[in-house]
């Protein structure tokens, strides 16, 4: 087995006959491979792409901002960079476990108006939020990180979020995306399912565990305006405020206007034109505490039957959706490409046991 670090290298090595099969095929190469007679068997989705939200960040500790990000993301636009079979993720767990939370869509459905209203509720005022993503690497859950990031961040900017890109080499990305810090805001991340255990799919939660010490104890709702101005959330703690300083806007000197452009700029606006209405603050449903979620996970793990475990984990999934330590994006499938000389190759979800078992003619 050879290690080839990019999808391009794997593609050309297969085409030139240097290898018999390759994993993690770029979705843009699948059409050409099929036309050239290569088999491209696929795996069922067993990977997750998500946005990790640093709850120790001065802006993201506000539940309204975290939920706004989840409602803002255009998951459908991200699927173009993945093989067929990839689907929108509503929870942080693989759908193959058949664990469903009835209220999952309440926190993941795209709703830009709701996102803007939640940002108004939080008192968000253009504060910078850094977003880390891996560069110069091809991963099972994200073959083209730069493209996925660009598509993802466009939907966040549309609702008024000020996102600063921070591309990092893989080794640096691994360390910085996990360190305890209040500077990192969002992490474009993912993981490859390795075990048939629901607990293994709560990777984002484990990251939050190391950050919870620096986060406020009352991370529930986070209204920043007077109670007479904003509907009450009904939460026990609704006083988490965004304290980050608004970022300065970039300054630039535009090219001088021509006389025609000056006349056009000074002309009165059309009577039919009207300014967009300002977002209206909304009531924010309270969130469970992180310690409650950890206790619910422990209870689910100790269940004595599969049916009981599914029922208990459904409650965990619902609580995670309310707390929103991470935004689920996609349940990712992957493709394997094999040469014409390969007689058979049996795929599996987690690609542990069968990867090296090829039968050649």
PDB file of N, CA, C and O in Angstrom, residues 152 166 207:
ATOM      1  N   UNK A 152     -18.883  27.529   1.749  1.00  0.00           N
ATOM      2  CA  UNK A 152     -19.500  27.613   3.063  1.00  0.00           C
ATOM      3  C   UNK A 152     -19.510  29.033   3.587  1.00  0.00           C
ATOM      4  O   UNK A 152     -20.523  29.541   4.057  1.00  0.00           O
ATOM      5  N   UNK A 166      -8.555  31.459   7.890  1.00  0.00           N
ATOM      6  CA  UNK A 166      -7.242  31.107   8.419  1.00  0.00           C
ATOM      7  C   UNK A 166      -6.867  29.727   7.877  1.00  0.00           C
ATOM      8  O   UNK A 166      -7.090  28.702   8.533  1.00  0.00           O
ATOM      9  N   UNK A 207     -14.075  17.839  21.757  1.00  0.00           N
ATOM     10  CA  UNK A 207     -13.282  19.065  21.664  1.00  0.00           C
ATOM     11  C   UNK A 207     -13.820  20.120  22.605  1.00  0.00           C
ATOM     12  O   UNK A 207     -13.085  20.832  23.265  1.00  0.00           O
TER      13      UNK A 207
END
